[in-house]
Each structure stands twice: as structure tokens, then as C-alpha cells.
mmCIF file of N, CA and C in Angstrom:
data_model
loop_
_atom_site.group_PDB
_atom_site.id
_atom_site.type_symbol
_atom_site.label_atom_id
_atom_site.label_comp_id
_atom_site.label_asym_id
_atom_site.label_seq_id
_atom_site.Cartn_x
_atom_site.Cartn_y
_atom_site.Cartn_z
ATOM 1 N N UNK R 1 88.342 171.191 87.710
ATOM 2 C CA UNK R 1 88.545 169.761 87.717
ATOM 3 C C UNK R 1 89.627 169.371 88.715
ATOM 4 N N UNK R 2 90.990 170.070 89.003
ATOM 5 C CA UNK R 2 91.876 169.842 90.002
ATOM 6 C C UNK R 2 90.960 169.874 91.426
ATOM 7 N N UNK R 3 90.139 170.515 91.739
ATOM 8 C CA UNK R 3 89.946 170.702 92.971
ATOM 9 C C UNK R 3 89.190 169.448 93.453
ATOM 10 N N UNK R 4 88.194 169.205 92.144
ATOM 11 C CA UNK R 4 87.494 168.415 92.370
ATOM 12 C C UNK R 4 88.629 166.716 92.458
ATOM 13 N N UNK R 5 89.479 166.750 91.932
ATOM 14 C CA UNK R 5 90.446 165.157 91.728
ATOM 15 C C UNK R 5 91.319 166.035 93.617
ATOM 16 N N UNK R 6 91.499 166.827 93.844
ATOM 17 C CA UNK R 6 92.161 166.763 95.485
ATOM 18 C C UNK R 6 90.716 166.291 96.560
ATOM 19 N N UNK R 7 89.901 166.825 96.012
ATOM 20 C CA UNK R 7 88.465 166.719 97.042
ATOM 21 C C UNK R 7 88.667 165.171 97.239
ATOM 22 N N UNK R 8 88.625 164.182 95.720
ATOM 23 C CA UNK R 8 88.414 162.864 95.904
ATOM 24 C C UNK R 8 89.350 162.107 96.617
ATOM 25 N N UNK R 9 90.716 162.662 96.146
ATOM 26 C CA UNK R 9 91.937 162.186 96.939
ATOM 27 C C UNK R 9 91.751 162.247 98.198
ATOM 28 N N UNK R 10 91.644 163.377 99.153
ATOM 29 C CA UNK R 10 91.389 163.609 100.494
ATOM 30 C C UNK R 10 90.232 162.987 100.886
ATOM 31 N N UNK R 11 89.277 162.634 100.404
ATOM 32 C CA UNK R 11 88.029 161.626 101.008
ATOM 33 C C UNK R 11 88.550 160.648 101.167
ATOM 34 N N UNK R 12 89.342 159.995 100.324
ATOM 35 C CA UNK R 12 90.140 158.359 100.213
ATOM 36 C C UNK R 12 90.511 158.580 101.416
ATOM 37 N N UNK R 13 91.450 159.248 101.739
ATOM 38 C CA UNK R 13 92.732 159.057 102.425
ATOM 39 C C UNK R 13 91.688 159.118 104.042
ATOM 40 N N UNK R 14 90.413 160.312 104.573
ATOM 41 C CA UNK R 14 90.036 160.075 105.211
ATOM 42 C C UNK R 14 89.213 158.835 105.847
ATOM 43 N N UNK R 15 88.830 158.416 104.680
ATOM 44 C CA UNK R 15 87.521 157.196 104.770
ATOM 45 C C UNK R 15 88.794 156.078 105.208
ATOM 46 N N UNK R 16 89.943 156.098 104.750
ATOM 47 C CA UNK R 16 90.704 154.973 104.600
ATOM 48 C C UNK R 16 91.438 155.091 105.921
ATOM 49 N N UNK R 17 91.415 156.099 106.646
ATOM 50 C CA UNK R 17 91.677 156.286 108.157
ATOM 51 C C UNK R 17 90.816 155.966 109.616
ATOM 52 N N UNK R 18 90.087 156.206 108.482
ATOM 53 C CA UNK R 18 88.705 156.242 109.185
ATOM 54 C C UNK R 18 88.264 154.979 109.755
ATOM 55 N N UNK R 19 88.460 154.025 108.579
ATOM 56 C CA UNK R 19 87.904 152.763 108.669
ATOM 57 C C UNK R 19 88.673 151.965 109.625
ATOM 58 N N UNK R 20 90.531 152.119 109.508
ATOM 59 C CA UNK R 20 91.373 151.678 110.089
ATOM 60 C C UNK R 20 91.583 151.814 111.233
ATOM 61 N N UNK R 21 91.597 153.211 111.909
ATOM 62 C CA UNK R 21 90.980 153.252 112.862
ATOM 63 C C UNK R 21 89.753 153.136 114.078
ATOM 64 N N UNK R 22 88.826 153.624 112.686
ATOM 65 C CA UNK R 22 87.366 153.573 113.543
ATOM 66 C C UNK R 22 86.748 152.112 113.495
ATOM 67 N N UNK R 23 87.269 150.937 113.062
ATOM 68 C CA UNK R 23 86.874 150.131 112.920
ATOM 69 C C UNK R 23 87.801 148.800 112.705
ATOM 70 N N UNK R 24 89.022 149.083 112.302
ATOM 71 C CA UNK R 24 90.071 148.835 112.860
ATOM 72 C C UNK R 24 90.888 147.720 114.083
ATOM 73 N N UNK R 25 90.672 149.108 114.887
ATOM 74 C CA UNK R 25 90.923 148.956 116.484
ATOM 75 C C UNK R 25 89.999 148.106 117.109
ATOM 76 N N UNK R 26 88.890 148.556 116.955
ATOM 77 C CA UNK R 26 87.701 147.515 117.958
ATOM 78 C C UNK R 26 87.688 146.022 117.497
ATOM 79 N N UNK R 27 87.714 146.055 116.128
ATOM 80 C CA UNK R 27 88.245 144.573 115.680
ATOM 81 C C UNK R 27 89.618 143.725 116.170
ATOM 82 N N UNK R 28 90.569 144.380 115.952
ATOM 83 C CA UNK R 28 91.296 143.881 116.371
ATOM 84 C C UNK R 28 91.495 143.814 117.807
ATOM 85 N N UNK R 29 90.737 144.475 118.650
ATOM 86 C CA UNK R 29 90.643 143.816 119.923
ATOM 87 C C UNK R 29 89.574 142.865 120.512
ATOM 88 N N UNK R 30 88.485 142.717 119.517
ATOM 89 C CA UNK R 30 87.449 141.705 119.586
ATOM 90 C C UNK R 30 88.235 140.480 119.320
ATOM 91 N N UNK R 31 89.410 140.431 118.166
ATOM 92 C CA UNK R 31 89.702 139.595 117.615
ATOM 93 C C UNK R 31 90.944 138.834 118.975
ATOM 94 N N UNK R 32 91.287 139.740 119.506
ATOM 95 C CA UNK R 32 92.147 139.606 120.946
ATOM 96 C C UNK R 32 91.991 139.059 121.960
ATOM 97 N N UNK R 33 90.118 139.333 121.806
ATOM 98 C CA UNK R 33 89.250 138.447 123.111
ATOM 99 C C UNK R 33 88.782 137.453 122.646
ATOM 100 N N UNK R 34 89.072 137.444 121.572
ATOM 101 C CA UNK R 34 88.121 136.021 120.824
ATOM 102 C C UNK R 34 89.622 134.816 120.996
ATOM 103 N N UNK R 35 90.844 134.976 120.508
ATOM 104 C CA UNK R 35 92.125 134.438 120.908
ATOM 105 C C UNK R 35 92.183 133.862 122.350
ATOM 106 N N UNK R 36 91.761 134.718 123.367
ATOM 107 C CA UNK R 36 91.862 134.510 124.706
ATOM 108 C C UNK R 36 90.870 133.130 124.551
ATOM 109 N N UNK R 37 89.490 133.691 124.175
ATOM 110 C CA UNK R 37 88.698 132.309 124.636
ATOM 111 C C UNK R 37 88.670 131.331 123.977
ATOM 112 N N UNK R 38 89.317 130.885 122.364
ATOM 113 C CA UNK R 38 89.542 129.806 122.237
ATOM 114 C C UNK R 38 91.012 129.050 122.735
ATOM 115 N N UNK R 39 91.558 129.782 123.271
ATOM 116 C CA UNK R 39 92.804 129.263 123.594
ATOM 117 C C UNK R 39 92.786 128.909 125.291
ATOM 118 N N UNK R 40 91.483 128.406 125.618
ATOM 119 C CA UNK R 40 91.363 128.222 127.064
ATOM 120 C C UNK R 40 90.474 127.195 126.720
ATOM 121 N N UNK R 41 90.877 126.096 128.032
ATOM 122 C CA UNK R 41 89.913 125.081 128.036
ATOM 123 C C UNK R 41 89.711 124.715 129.345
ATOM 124 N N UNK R 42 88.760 124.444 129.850
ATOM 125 C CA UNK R 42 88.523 123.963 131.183
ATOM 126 C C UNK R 42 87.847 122.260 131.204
ATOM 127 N N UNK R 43 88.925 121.810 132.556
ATOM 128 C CA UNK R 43 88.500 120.322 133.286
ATOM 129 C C UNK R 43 88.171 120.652 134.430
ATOM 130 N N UNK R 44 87.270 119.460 134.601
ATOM 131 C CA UNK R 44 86.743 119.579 136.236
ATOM 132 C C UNK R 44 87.058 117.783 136.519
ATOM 133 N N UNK R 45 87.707 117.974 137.730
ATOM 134 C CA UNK R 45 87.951 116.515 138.219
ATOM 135 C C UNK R 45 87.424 116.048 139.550
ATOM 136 N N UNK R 46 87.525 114.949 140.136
ATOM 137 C CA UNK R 46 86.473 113.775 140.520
ATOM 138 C C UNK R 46 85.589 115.386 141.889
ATOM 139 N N UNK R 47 86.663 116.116 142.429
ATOM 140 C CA UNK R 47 86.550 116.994 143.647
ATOM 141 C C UNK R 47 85.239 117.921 142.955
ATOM 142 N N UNK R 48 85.109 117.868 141.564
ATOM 143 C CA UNK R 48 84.519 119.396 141.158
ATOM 144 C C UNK R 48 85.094 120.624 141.028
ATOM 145 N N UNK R 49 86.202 120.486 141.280
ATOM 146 C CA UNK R 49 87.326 121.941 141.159
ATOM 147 C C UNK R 49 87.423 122.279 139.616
ATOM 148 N N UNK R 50 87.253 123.245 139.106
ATOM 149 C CA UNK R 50 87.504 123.238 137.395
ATOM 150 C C UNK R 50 88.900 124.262 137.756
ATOM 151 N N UNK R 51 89.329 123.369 136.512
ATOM 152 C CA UNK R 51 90.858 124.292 135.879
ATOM 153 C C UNK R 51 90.834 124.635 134.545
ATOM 154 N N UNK R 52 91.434 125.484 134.985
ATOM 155 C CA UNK R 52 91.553 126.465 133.302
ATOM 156 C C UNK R 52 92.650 126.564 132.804
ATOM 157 N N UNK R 53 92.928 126.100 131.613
ATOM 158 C CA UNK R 53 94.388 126.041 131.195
ATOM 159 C C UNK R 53 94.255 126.792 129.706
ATOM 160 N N UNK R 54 95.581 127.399 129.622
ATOM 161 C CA UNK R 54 95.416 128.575 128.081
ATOM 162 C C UNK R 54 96.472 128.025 127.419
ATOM 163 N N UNK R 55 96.109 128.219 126.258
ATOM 164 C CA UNK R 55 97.127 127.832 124.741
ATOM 165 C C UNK R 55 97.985 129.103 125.205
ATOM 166 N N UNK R 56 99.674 128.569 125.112
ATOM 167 C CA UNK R 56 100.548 130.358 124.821
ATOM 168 C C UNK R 56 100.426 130.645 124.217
ATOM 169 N N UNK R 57 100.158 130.098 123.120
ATOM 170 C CA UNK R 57 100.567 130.815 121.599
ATOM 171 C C UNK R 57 99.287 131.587 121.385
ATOM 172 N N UNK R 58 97.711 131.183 121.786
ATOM 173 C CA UNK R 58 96.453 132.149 121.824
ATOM 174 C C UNK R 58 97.140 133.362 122.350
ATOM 175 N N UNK R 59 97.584 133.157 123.327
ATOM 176 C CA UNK R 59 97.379 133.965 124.719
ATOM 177 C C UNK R 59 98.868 135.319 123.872
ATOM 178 N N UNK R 60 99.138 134.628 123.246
ATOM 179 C CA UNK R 60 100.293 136.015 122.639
ATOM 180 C C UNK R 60 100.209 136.431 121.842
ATOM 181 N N UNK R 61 99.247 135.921 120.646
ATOM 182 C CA UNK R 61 98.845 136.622 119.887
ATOM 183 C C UNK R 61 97.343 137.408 120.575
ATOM 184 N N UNK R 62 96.843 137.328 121.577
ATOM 185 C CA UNK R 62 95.980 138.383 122.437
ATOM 186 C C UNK R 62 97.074 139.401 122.757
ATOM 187 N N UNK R 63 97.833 138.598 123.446
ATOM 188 C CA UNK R 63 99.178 140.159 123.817
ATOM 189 C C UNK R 63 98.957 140.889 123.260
ATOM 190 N N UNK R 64 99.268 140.519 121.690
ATOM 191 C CA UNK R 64 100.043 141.239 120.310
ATOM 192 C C UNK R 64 99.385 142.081 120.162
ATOM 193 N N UNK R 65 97.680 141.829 119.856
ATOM 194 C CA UNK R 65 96.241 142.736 119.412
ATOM 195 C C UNK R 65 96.301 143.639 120.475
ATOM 196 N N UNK R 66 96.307 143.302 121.944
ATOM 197 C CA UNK R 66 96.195 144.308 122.712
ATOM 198 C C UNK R 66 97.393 145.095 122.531
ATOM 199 N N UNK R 67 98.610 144.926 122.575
ATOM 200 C CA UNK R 67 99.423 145.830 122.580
ATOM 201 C C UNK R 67 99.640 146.862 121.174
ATOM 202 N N UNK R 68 98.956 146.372 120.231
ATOM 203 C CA UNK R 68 98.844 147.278 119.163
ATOM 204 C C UNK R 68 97.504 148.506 118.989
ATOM 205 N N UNK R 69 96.717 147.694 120.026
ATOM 206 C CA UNK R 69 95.672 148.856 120.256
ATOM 207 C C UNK R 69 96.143 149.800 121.380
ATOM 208 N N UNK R 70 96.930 149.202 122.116
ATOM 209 C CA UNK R 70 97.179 150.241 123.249
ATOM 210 C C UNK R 70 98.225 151.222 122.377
ATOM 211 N N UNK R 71 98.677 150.807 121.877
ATOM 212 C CA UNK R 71 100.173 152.050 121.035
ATOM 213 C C UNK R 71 99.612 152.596 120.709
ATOM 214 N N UNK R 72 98.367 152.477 119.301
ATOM 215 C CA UNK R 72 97.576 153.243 118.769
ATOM 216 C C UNK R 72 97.225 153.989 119.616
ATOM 217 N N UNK R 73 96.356 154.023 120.940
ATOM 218 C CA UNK R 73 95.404 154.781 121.811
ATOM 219 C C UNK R 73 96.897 155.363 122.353
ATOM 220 N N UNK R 74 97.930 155.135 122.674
ATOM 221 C CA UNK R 74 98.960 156.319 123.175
ATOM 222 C C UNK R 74 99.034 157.314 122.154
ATOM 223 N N UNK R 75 100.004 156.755 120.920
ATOM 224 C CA UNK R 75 100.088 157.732 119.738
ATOM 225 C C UNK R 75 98.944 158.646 119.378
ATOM 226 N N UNK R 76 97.877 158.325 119.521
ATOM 227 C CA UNK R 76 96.560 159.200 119.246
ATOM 228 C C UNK R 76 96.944 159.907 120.222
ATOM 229 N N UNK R 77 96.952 159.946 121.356
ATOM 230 C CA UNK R 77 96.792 160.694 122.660
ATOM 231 C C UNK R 77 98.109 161.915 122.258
ATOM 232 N N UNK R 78 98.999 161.365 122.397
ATOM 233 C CA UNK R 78 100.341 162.014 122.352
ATOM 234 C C UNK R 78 100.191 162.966 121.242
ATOM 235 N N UNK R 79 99.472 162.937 119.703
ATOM 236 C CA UNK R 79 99.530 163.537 118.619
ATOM 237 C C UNK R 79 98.725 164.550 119.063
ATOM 238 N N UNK R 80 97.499 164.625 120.251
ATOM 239 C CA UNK R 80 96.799 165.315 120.272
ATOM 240 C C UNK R 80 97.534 166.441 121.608
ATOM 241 N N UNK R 81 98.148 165.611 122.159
ATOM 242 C CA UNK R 81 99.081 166.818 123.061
ATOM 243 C C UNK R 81 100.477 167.296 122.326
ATOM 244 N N UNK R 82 101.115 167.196 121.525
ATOM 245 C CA UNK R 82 102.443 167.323 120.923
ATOM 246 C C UNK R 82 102.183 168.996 121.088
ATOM 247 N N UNK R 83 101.292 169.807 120.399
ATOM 248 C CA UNK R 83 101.740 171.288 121.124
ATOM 249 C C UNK R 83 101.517 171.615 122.238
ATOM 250 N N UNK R 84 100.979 170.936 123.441
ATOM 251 C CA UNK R 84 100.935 171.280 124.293
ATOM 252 C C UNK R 84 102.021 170.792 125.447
ATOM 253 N N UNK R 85 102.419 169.566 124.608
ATOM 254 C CA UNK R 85 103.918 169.435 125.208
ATOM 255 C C UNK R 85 105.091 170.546 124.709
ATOM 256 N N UNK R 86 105.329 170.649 123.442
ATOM 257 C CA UNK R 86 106.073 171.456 122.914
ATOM 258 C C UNK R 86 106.367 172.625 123.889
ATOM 259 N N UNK R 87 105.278 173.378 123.888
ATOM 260 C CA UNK R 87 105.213 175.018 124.664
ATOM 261 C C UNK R 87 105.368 174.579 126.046
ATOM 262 N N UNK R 88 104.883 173.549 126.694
ATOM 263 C CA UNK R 88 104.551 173.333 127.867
ATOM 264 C C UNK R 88 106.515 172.929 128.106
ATOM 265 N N UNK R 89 106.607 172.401 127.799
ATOM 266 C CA UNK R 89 107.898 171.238 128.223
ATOM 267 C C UNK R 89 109.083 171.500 127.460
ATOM 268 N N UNK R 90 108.545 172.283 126.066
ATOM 269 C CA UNK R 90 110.042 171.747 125.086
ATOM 270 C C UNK R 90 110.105 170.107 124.385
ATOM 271 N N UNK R 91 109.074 169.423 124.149
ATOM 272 C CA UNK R 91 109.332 168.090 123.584
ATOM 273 C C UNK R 91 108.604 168.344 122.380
ATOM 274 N N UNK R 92 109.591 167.946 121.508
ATOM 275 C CA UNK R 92 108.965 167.762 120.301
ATOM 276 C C UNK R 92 108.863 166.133 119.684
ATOM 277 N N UNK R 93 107.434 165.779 120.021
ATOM 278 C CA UNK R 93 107.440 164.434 119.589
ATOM 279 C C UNK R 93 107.481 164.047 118.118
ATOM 280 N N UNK R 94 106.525 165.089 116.942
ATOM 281 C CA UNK R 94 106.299 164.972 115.792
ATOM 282 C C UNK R 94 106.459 165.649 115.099
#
């Protein structure tokens, strides 16, 4: 019965990584591009020239999403080199 209550525990914890990541990330950068385009509006005046003007406050909470997916995609990266920095370099990141 223990093995079977760690089996269930460790599925949680994967599925619950899983999701956050694997599904996660792409959201929250859909949700980043979706910020960008309502926070833009375009005029066109008498010439026909259109201008495009952006909400800041859209435009930084796009920052925000992107810059939290990009950390993620470093930290992933970095977790997956940490022994090969270690031996290689001497850095111990984790």
C-alpha cells in the first residue's frame, strides 16, 4: 500500500509540472500576444498613412509574460547543463 500512496504522490507532482509547464508557458505567451494586440489601435488620416499607437500598460504586462517565459526557457536550459558546467567550469548553479 506505501508504494502504491508514493506512485500516486509522484504522478501528482509530475502531471502538476507537466501541465505548468507543458501548457503553462505557451499560454502564457499566447496570453502575451493577445495583450500586445488589444492594446494597439490604429488611425488612418485624411493622407492614408495609418498609425499605430499601444496602451503601456498592455504592452508591459506583454513584457512581463514574455519575460517569465524566457526565465523559465533559461532555467530549464541551465538545469539541464548544471553538470556539465560543474565538471566543465567549476559552477555550481543548483
Amino acid at each position: 500500500m506505501d508504494l502504491l500512496t508514493k506512485t500516486a504522490e509522484s504522478l501528482w507532482q509530475v502531471i502538476l509540472v507537466g501541465l505548468l509547464l507543458g501548457a503553462g508557458l505557451p499560454a502564457l505567451f499566447a496570453c502575451g500576444l493577445r495583450l500586445l494586440d488589444v492594446g494597439s489601435s490604429t488611425t488612418v488620416d485624411e493622407l492614408g498613412t495609418a498609425t499605430t499607437s499601444r496602451n503601456p500598460f498592455a504592452v508591459a504586462g506583454a513584457a512581463a509574460c514574455f519575460a517569465v517565459v524566457v526565465l523559465a526557457i533559461v532555467t530549464g536550459i541551465l538545469f539541464l547543463m548544471s553538470d556539465f558546467l560543474d565538471h566543465t567550469f567549476g559552477i555550481e548553479l543548483f
